[in-house]
mmCIF file of C-alpha atoms in Angstrom:
data_model
loop_
_atom_site.group_PDB
_atom_site.id
_atom_site.type_symbol
_atom_site.label_atom_id
_atom_site.label_comp_id
_atom_site.label_asym_id
_atom_site.label_seq_id
_atom_site.Cartn_x
_atom_site.Cartn_y
_atom_site.Cartn_z
ATOM 1 C CA MET V 1 -7.413 137.804 -50.357
ATOM 2 C CA SER V 2 -8.501 136.720 -54.029
ATOM 3 C CA THR V 3 -7.078 133.627 -55.444
ATOM 4 C CA ASP V 4 -8.385 134.274 -59.005
ATOM 5 C CA LEU V 5 -5.480 134.354 -61.508
ATOM 6 C CA SER V 6 -7.711 134.030 -64.569
ATOM 7 C CA ARG V 7 -6.717 137.597 -65.779
ATOM 8 C CA LEU V 8 -3.114 137.377 -64.970
ATOM 9 C CA SER V 9 -0.728 137.258 -67.965
ATOM 10 C CA LEU V 10 3.041 136.688 -67.568
ATOM 11 C CA ASN V 11 5.237 138.713 -69.835
ATOM 12 C CA GLN V 12 8.110 136.696 -71.067
ATOM 13 C CA GLU V 13 10.728 139.109 -70.016
ATOM 14 C CA THR V 14 9.760 138.836 -66.469
ATOM 15 C CA ILE V 15 11.348 135.417 -66.302
ATOM 16 C CA LYS V 16 13.847 135.971 -69.001
ATOM 17 C CA GLN V 17 16.027 133.094 -67.875
ATOM 18 C CA TRP V 18 13.394 130.662 -69.044
ATOM 19 C CA SER V 19 13.403 129.262 -72.592
ATOM 20 C CA LEU V 20 10.026 129.378 -74.370
ATOM 21 C CA PRO V 21 9.282 125.650 -73.581
ATOM 22 C CA GLU V 22 10.069 126.409 -70.003
ATOM 23 C CA LEU V 23 7.833 129.340 -69.986
ATOM 24 C CA THR V 24 4.849 127.397 -71.329
ATOM 25 C CA GLU V 25 5.446 124.331 -68.951
ATOM 26 C CA GLY V 26 5.892 126.764 -65.996
ATOM 27 C CA CYS V 27 2.751 128.717 -66.642
ATOM 28 C CA VAL V 28 0.690 125.619 -67.033
ATOM 29 C CA LYS V 29 2.014 124.289 -63.733
ATOM 30 C CA ALA V 30 1.280 127.467 -61.984
ATOM 31 C CA GLY V 31 -2.186 127.764 -63.316
ATOM 32 C CA VAL V 32 -1.375 130.938 -65.405
ATOM 33 C CA GLY V 33 -3.111 130.774 -68.644
ATOM 34 C CA GLN V 34 -1.862 133.745 -70.528
ATOM 35 C CA VAL V 35 1.524 134.955 -71.688
ATOM 36 C CA GLY V 36 2.916 138.061 -73.388
ATOM 37 C CA LEU V 37 5.734 137.265 -75.761
ATOM 38 C CA TRP V 38 8.806 139.063 -77.177
ATOM 39 C CA ARG V 39 9.898 138.982 -80.778
ATOM 40 C CA ALA V 40 13.620 138.052 -80.423
ATOM 41 C CA PRO V 41 13.196 134.855 -78.404
ATOM 42 C CA VAL V 42 10.121 133.831 -80.532
ATOM 43 C CA GLN V 43 12.073 134.379 -83.782
ATOM 44 C CA GLU V 44 15.010 132.421 -82.297
ATOM 45 C CA TYR V 45 12.713 129.459 -81.465
ATOM 46 C CA GLY V 46 10.752 129.818 -84.747
ATOM 47 C CA VAL V 47 7.474 131.713 -85.058
ATOM 48 C CA GLU V 48 5.354 128.930 -86.370
ATOM 49 C CA ARG V 49 6.880 126.509 -83.738
ATOM 50 C CA ALA V 50 6.285 129.020 -80.980
ATOM 51 C CA ALA V 51 2.694 129.466 -82.116
ATOM 52 C CA GLN V 52 2.209 125.680 -82.014
ATOM 53 C CA LEU V 53 3.876 125.288 -78.654
ATOM 54 C CA VAL V 54 1.759 127.875 -76.918
ATOM 55 C CA LYS V 55 -1.431 126.491 -78.510
ATOM 56 C CA ASP V 56 -0.525 122.851 -77.512
ATOM 57 C CA ALA V 57 -0.028 124.139 -73.922
ATOM 58 C CA GLY V 58 -3.515 125.777 -73.935
ATOM 59 C CA LEU V 59 -2.087 129.288 -73.426
ATOM 60 C CA THR V 60 -3.391 132.559 -74.766
ATOM 61 C CA VAL V 61 -0.883 135.169 -76.168
ATOM 62 C CA THR V 62 -2.066 138.485 -74.745
ATOM 63 C CA SER V 63 0.514 140.639 -76.695
ATOM 64 C CA LEU V 64 3.614 140.588 -78.842
ATOM 65 C CA CYS V 65 6.399 143.089 -78.024
ATOM 66 C CA ARG V 66 7.646 145.076 -79.778
ATOM 67 C CA GLY V 67 7.108 147.044 -82.921
ATOM 68 C CA GLY V 68 7.766 150.762 -83.264
ATOM 69 C CA PHE V 69 10.962 152.771 -83.498
ATOM 70 C CA LEU V 70 9.283 154.905 -86.007
ATOM 71 C CA THR V 71 11.010 158.242 -85.682
ATOM 72 C CA ALA V 72 13.850 158.000 -88.215
ATOM 73 C CA VAL V 73 14.243 160.907 -90.674
ATOM 74 C CA ASP V 74 16.410 159.075 -93.273
ATOM 75 C CA PRO V 75 14.061 157.596 -95.991
ATOM 76 C CA GLY V 76 16.021 154.269 -95.933
ATOM 77 C CA GLU V 77 15.842 153.911 -92.210
ATOM 78 C CA ARG V 78 12.146 154.578 -92.242
ATOM 79 C CA ALA V 79 11.508 152.143 -95.043
ATOM 80 C CA ARG V 80 13.361 149.487 -93.029
ATOM 81 C CA ALA V 81 11.443 150.424 -89.901
ATOM 82 C CA LEU V 82 8.029 150.032 -91.720
ATOM 83 C CA GLU V 83 9.196 146.657 -93.240
ATOM 84 C CA ASP V 84 10.105 145.409 -89.697
ATOM 85 C CA ASN V 85 6.790 146.579 -88.224
ATOM 86 C CA ARG V 86 4.833 144.830 -91.007
ATOM 87 C CA ALA V 87 6.851 141.601 -90.111
ATOM 88 C CA ALA V 88 6.011 142.257 -86.448
ATOM 89 C CA VAL V 89 2.314 142.422 -87.313
ATOM 90 C CA ASP V 90 2.662 139.185 -89.341
ATOM 91 C CA GLU V 91 4.200 137.453 -86.314
ATOM 92 C CA ALA V 92 1.540 138.749 -84.003
ATOM 93 C CA ALA V 93 -1.114 137.181 -86.356
ATOM 94 C CA ALA V 94 0.776 133.941 -86.515
ATOM 95 C CA LEU V 95 0.793 133.786 -82.676
ATOM 96 C CA SER V 96 -2.916 134.469 -82.640
ATOM 97 C CA THR V 97 -2.630 137.606 -80.461
ATOM 98 C CA ASP V 98 -4.593 140.765 -81.363
ATOM 99 C CA THR V 99 -2.096 143.248 -79.833
ATOM 100 C CA LEU V 100 1.342 144.381 -81.065
ATOM 101 C CA VAL V 101 2.849 146.777 -78.557
ATOM 102 C CA LEU V 102 4.775 149.769 -80.048
ATOM 103 C CA VAL V 103 7.589 151.549 -78.417
ATOM 104 C CA SER V 104 7.684 154.629 -80.668
ATOM 105 C CA GLY V 105 11.316 155.412 -80.733
ATOM 106 C CA GLY V 106 13.482 158.240 -79.497
ATOM 107 C CA LEU V 107 15.016 161.301 -81.210
ATOM 108 C CA PRO V 108 17.356 160.669 -84.106
ATOM 109 C CA SER V 109 21.018 161.605 -83.540
ATOM 110 C CA GLY V 110 21.353 165.407 -83.493
ATOM 111 C CA ASP V 111 17.586 165.960 -83.619
ATOM 112 C CA LYS V 112 15.745 167.954 -80.746
ATOM 113 C CA ASP V 113 12.317 168.350 -82.299
ATOM 114 C CA LEU V 114 9.917 166.132 -80.269
ATOM 115 C CA TYR V 115 6.853 167.375 -82.213
ATOM 116 C CA ALA V 116 8.353 166.393 -85.614
ATOM 117 C CA ALA V 117 9.218 163.005 -84.246
ATOM 118 C CA ARG V 118 5.831 162.409 -83.080
ATOM 119 C CA GLU V 119 4.357 163.363 -86.598
ATOM 120 C CA ARG V 120 6.686 160.905 -88.167
ATOM 121 C CA ILE V 121 5.084 158.332 -85.947
ATOM 122 C CA ALA V 122 1.568 159.288 -87.112
ATOM 123 C CA ASP V 123 2.708 159.055 -90.715
ATOM 124 C CA ALA V 124 3.935 155.488 -89.974
ATOM 125 C CA LEU V 125 0.760 154.599 -88.247
ATOM 126 C CA ALA V 126 -1.219 155.687 -91.268
ATOM 127 C CA GLU V 127 0.474 153.022 -93.229
ATOM 128 C CA LEU V 128 0.732 150.223 -90.589
ATOM 129 C CA GLY V 129 -2.828 150.654 -89.130
ATOM 130 C CA PRO V 130 -4.738 149.434 -92.132
ATOM 131 C CA TYR V 131 -2.037 146.522 -92.681
ATOM 132 C CA ALA V 132 -2.518 145.396 -89.035
ATOM 133 C CA GLN V 133 -6.273 145.579 -89.166
ATOM 134 C CA GLU V 134 -6.474 143.453 -92.244
ATOM 135 C CA ARG V 135 -4.648 140.636 -90.206
ATOM 136 C CA GLY V 136 -6.695 141.007 -86.978
ATOM 137 C CA VAL V 137 -3.985 142.939 -85.100
ATOM 138 C CA ARG V 138 -4.242 146.103 -83.123
ATOM 139 C CA LEU V 139 -1.355 148.587 -82.678
ATOM 140 C CA ALA V 140 -0.902 149.572 -79.070
ATOM 141 C CA ILE V 141 1.126 152.708 -78.462
ATOM 142 C CA GLU V 142 2.987 152.440 -75.214
ATOM 143 C CA PRO V 143 3.948 155.749 -73.412
ATOM 144 C CA LEU V 144 7.297 155.448 -71.674
ATOM 145 C CA HIS V 145 8.389 157.512 -68.624
ATOM 146 C CA PRO V 146 10.007 160.834 -69.834
ATOM 147 C CA MET V 147 13.435 159.554 -68.881
ATOM 148 C CA PHE V 148 13.215 157.504 -72.021
ATOM 149 C CA ALA V 149 12.173 160.305 -74.278
ATOM 150 C CA SER V 150 15.600 160.921 -75.886
ATOM 151 C CA ASP V 151 16.580 157.383 -76.759
ATOM 152 C CA ARG V 152 13.578 155.085 -76.731
ATOM 153 C CA CYS V 153 10.120 156.908 -76.814
ATOM 154 C CA VAL V 154 9.154 160.408 -77.595
ATOM 155 C CA VAL V 155 5.620 159.458 -76.426
ATOM 156 C CA SER V 156 5.773 160.106 -72.689
ATOM 157 C CA THR V 157 2.324 160.317 -71.440
ATOM 158 C CA LEU V 158 -1.100 158.688 -72.094
ATOM 159 C CA SER V 159 -2.322 162.089 -73.501
ATOM 160 C CA GLN V 160 0.385 162.147 -76.137
ATOM 161 C CA ALA V 161 -0.278 158.533 -76.994
ATOM 162 C CA LEU V 162 -4.011 159.262 -77.361
ATOM 163 C CA ASP V 163 -3.430 162.299 -79.438
ATOM 164 C CA LEU V 164 -1.745 159.974 -81.929
ATOM 165 C CA ALA V 165 -4.077 156.965 -81.544
ATOM 166 C CA GLU V 166 -7.247 159.019 -81.964
ATOM 167 C CA ARG V 167 -6.271 159.925 -85.624
ATOM 168 C CA PHE V 168 -6.998 156.449 -86.522
ATOM 169 C CA PRO V 169 -9.871 153.859 -85.810
ATOM 170 C CA ALA V 170 -9.742 152.232 -82.464
ATOM 171 C CA GLU V 171 -9.696 148.832 -84.285
ATOM 172 C CA GLN V 172 -6.319 149.863 -85.674
ATOM 173 C CA VAL V 173 -4.648 151.863 -82.946
ATOM 174 C CA GLY V 174 -4.960 152.179 -79.197
ATOM 175 C CA VAL V 175 -2.674 152.583 -76.166
ATOM 176 C CA VAL V 176 -0.983 150.490 -73.480
ATOM 177 C CA VAL V 177 -1.644 151.524 -69.919
ATOM 178 C CA ASP V 178 1.688 150.458 -68.107
ATOM 179 C CA ALA V 179 1.608 151.363 -64.402
ATOM 180 C CA TYR V 180 5.354 151.612 -64.293
ATOM 181 C CA HIS V 181 5.378 154.416 -66.933
ATOM 182 C CA VAL V 182 2.344 156.419 -65.986
ATOM 183 C CA TRP V 183 1.903 156.097 -62.227
ATOM 184 C CA TRP V 184 3.603 159.479 -61.627
ATOM 185 C CA ASP V 185 1.215 161.530 -63.898
ATOM 186 C CA ASP V 186 -1.655 163.376 -62.234
ATOM 187 C CA GLN V 187 -3.475 163.431 -65.643
ATOM 188 C CA ALA V 188 -3.324 159.622 -65.874
ATOM 189 C CA PRO V 189 -6.704 158.911 -64.368
ATOM 190 C CA ALA V 190 -8.449 161.261 -66.753
ATOM 191 C CA GLN V 191 -6.497 159.881 -69.711
ATOM 192 C CA ILE V 192 -7.388 156.309 -68.630
ATOM 193 C CA ALA V 193 -10.935 157.320 -68.711
ATOM 194 C CA ARG V 194 -10.418 159.006 -72.166
ATOM 195 C CA ALA V 195 -8.836 155.828 -73.508
ATOM 196 C CA GLY V 196 -11.544 153.582 -72.156
ATOM 197 C CA ALA V 197 -14.259 155.639 -73.548
ATOM 198 C CA GLY V 198 -12.793 155.355 -77.066
ATOM 199 C CA GLY V 199 -12.178 151.680 -76.650
ATOM 200 C CA ARG V 200 -8.491 152.315 -76.997
ATOM 201 C CA ILE V 201 -7.046 150.376 -73.949
ATOM 202 C CA HIS V 202 -5.437 147.605 -75.712
ATOM 203 C CA SER V 203 -3.149 146.331 -73.002
ATOM 204 C CA PHE V 204 -2.770 146.898 -69.214
ATOM 205 C CA GLN V 205 0.707 146.250 -67.717
ATOM 206 C CA LEU V 206 2.119 146.118 -64.229
ATOM 207 C CA ALA V 207 5.554 146.727 -62.715
ATOM 208 C CA ASP V 208 6.628 148.688 -59.615
ATOM 209 C CA TRP V 209 8.762 151.783 -59.482
ATOM 210 C CA ILE V 210 11.664 151.301 -57.254
ATOM 211 C CA THR V 211 14.606 153.574 -56.448
ATOM 212 C CA PRO V 212 17.409 154.107 -56.663
ATOM 213 C CA LEU V 213 17.355 153.327 -60.386
ATOM 214 C CA PRO V 214 20.216 151.126 -61.656
ATOM 215 C CA ALA V 215 22.699 152.291 -64.217
ATOM 216 C CA GLY V 216 21.094 152.519 -67.652
ATOM 217 C CA VAL V 217 17.597 152.595 -65.922
ATOM 218 C CA LEU V 218 16.012 150.173 -68.292
ATOM 219 C CA LEU V 219 16.290 147.292 -65.938
ATOM 220 C CA GLY V 220 14.834 149.196 -62.881
ATOM 221 C CA ARG V 221 11.338 147.699 -62.828
ATOM 222 C CA GLY V 222 10.457 146.288 -59.483
ATOM 223 C CA GLN V 223 8.431 143.216 -58.225
ATOM 224 C CA LEU V 224 4.888 144.192 -57.490
ATOM 225 C CA GLY V 225 4.728 145.635 -53.934
ATOM 226 C CA ASP V 226 8.291 146.606 -53.743
ATOM 227 C CA GLY V 227 7.897 150.160 -54.821
ATOM 228 C CA SER V 228 5.570 153.240 -55.028
ATOM 229 C CA VAL V 229 2.813 152.244 -57.486
ATOM 230 C CA ASP V 230 -0.714 151.906 -56.177
ATOM 231 C CA PHE V 231 -1.777 149.041 -58.547
ATOM 232 C CA ARG V 232 -5.217 148.474 -56.955
ATOM 233 C CA THR V 233 -6.353 152.067 -57.540
ATOM 234 C CA MET V 234 -5.094 152.090 -61.148
ATOM 235 C CA ARG V 235 -6.827 148.798 -61.743
ATOM 236 C CA ARG V 236 -10.032 150.275 -60.509
ATOM 237 C CA GLN V 237 -9.520 153.173 -62.755
ATOM 238 C CA VAL V 238 -8.952 150.973 -65.813
ATOM 239 C CA GLU V 239 -11.839 148.665 -65.009
ATOM 240 C CA ALA V 240 -14.155 151.611 -64.456
ATOM 241 C CA THR V 241 -13.964 152.164 -68.265
ATOM 242 C CA GLY V 242 -15.307 148.601 -68.893
ATOM 243 C CA PHE V 243 -11.947 147.114 -69.523
ATOM 244 C CA ASP V 244 -11.985 143.449 -68.515
ATOM 245 C CA GLY V 245 -9.018 142.078 -70.519
ATOM 246 C CA PRO V 246 -5.678 140.524 -69.368
ATOM 247 C CA ILE V 247 -3.458 142.126 -66.781
ATOM 248 C CA GLU V 248 0.165 141.535 -67.859
ATOM 249 C CA VAL V 249 3.034 141.577 -65.437
ATOM 250 C CA GLU V 250 6.178 142.872 -67.277
ATOM 251 C CA ILE V 251 9.250 143.281 -65.084
ATOM 252 C CA PHE V 252 12.822 143.885 -66.363
ATOM 253 C CA ASN V 253 15.004 143.121 -63.300
ATOM 254 C CA GLU V 254 18.380 141.362 -63.202
ATOM 255 C CA GLY V 255 17.671 140.221 -59.674
ATOM 256 C CA LEU V 256 14.483 138.310 -60.748
ATOM 257 C CA TRP V 257 16.499 136.876 -63.701
ATOM 258 C CA ALA V 258 19.116 135.446 -61.418
ATOM 259 C CA ARG V 259 16.552 133.386 -59.496
ATOM 260 C CA ASP V 260 14.806 130.267 -60.122
ATOM 261 C CA GLY V 261 12.013 130.812 -62.555
ATOM 262 C CA ALA V 262 9.331 128.675 -60.911
ATOM 263 C CA GLU V 263 10.042 130.772 -57.659
ATOM 264 C CA VAL V 264 9.790 134.058 -59.373
ATOM 265 C CA LEU V 265 6.467 133.053 -61.121
ATOM 266 C CA ALA V 266 4.965 131.825 -57.681
ATOM 267 C CA GLU V 267 5.949 135.228 -56.259
ATOM 268 C CA VAL V 268 4.532 137.179 -59.201
ATOM 269 C CA ALA V 269 1.223 135.389 -58.787
ATOM 270 C CA SER V 270 1.240 135.958 -54.942
ATOM 271 C CA ARG V 271 2.104 139.660 -55.434
ATOM 272 C CA TYR V 272 -0.530 140.114 -58.080
ATOM 273 C CA LEU V 273 -3.199 138.778 -55.824
ATOM 274 C CA GLU V 274 -1.969 140.809 -52.767
ATOM 275 C CA HIS V 275 -1.410 144.216 -54.483
ATOM 276 C CA ALA V 276 -3.574 144.234 -57.729
ATOM 277 C CA CYS V 277 -6.748 142.385 -56.909
#
């Protein structure tokens, strides 16, 4: 079995119980050189302080999550969303990451028009893409499993994400290939190839699909190897496009959050080597 952790990135939410200093210290001790960060804990710690902390630890920030929620109809809400996304781009640039993950947003209250909601995302990307590119940041549309279409993300497949992204230069907008969200889709291999051919795979993330899902479903991601996802095959599909970037493990799971962080990180590294290499 491989022992190479050079491409492994630990997403901050996987060990949510750790503070940012604990995260950086733990990754250094475990030999994990890359992290994916989330805006709320970074803002709480201070963006500039966080950037310096990670830099001093010798870690690379592979992504910042999240921007998005761009489907509002109300002009005031749309203006606030755009302002927040520009702030997210600035934060990503300050953290020296080139990738801002976008969770596009669900249907507004009372709205049932998925097509129109996706068009509003495209309108927002037309404004945000150039702003991000000027700051060295790429926007990465993350399709979420269809169970989140109503409240979190009207973009449910890689095909839908690419239909949006391909309206803009690849340097501005690409996609996230998140195994948890797309493993079920028989069109995913073809769409991974499509994304790679256009240079639009901006992030590759792993979490396992386990059932039964918990109440609320959001925290149902499983540790690698505990569920149904064939990570090794998906990694081969992604790498066949020429992608050689970080592989980020992002797991939302209360069971993992209740455990010792160092123990969880050791398990993540071991499962990554066993199931994704």
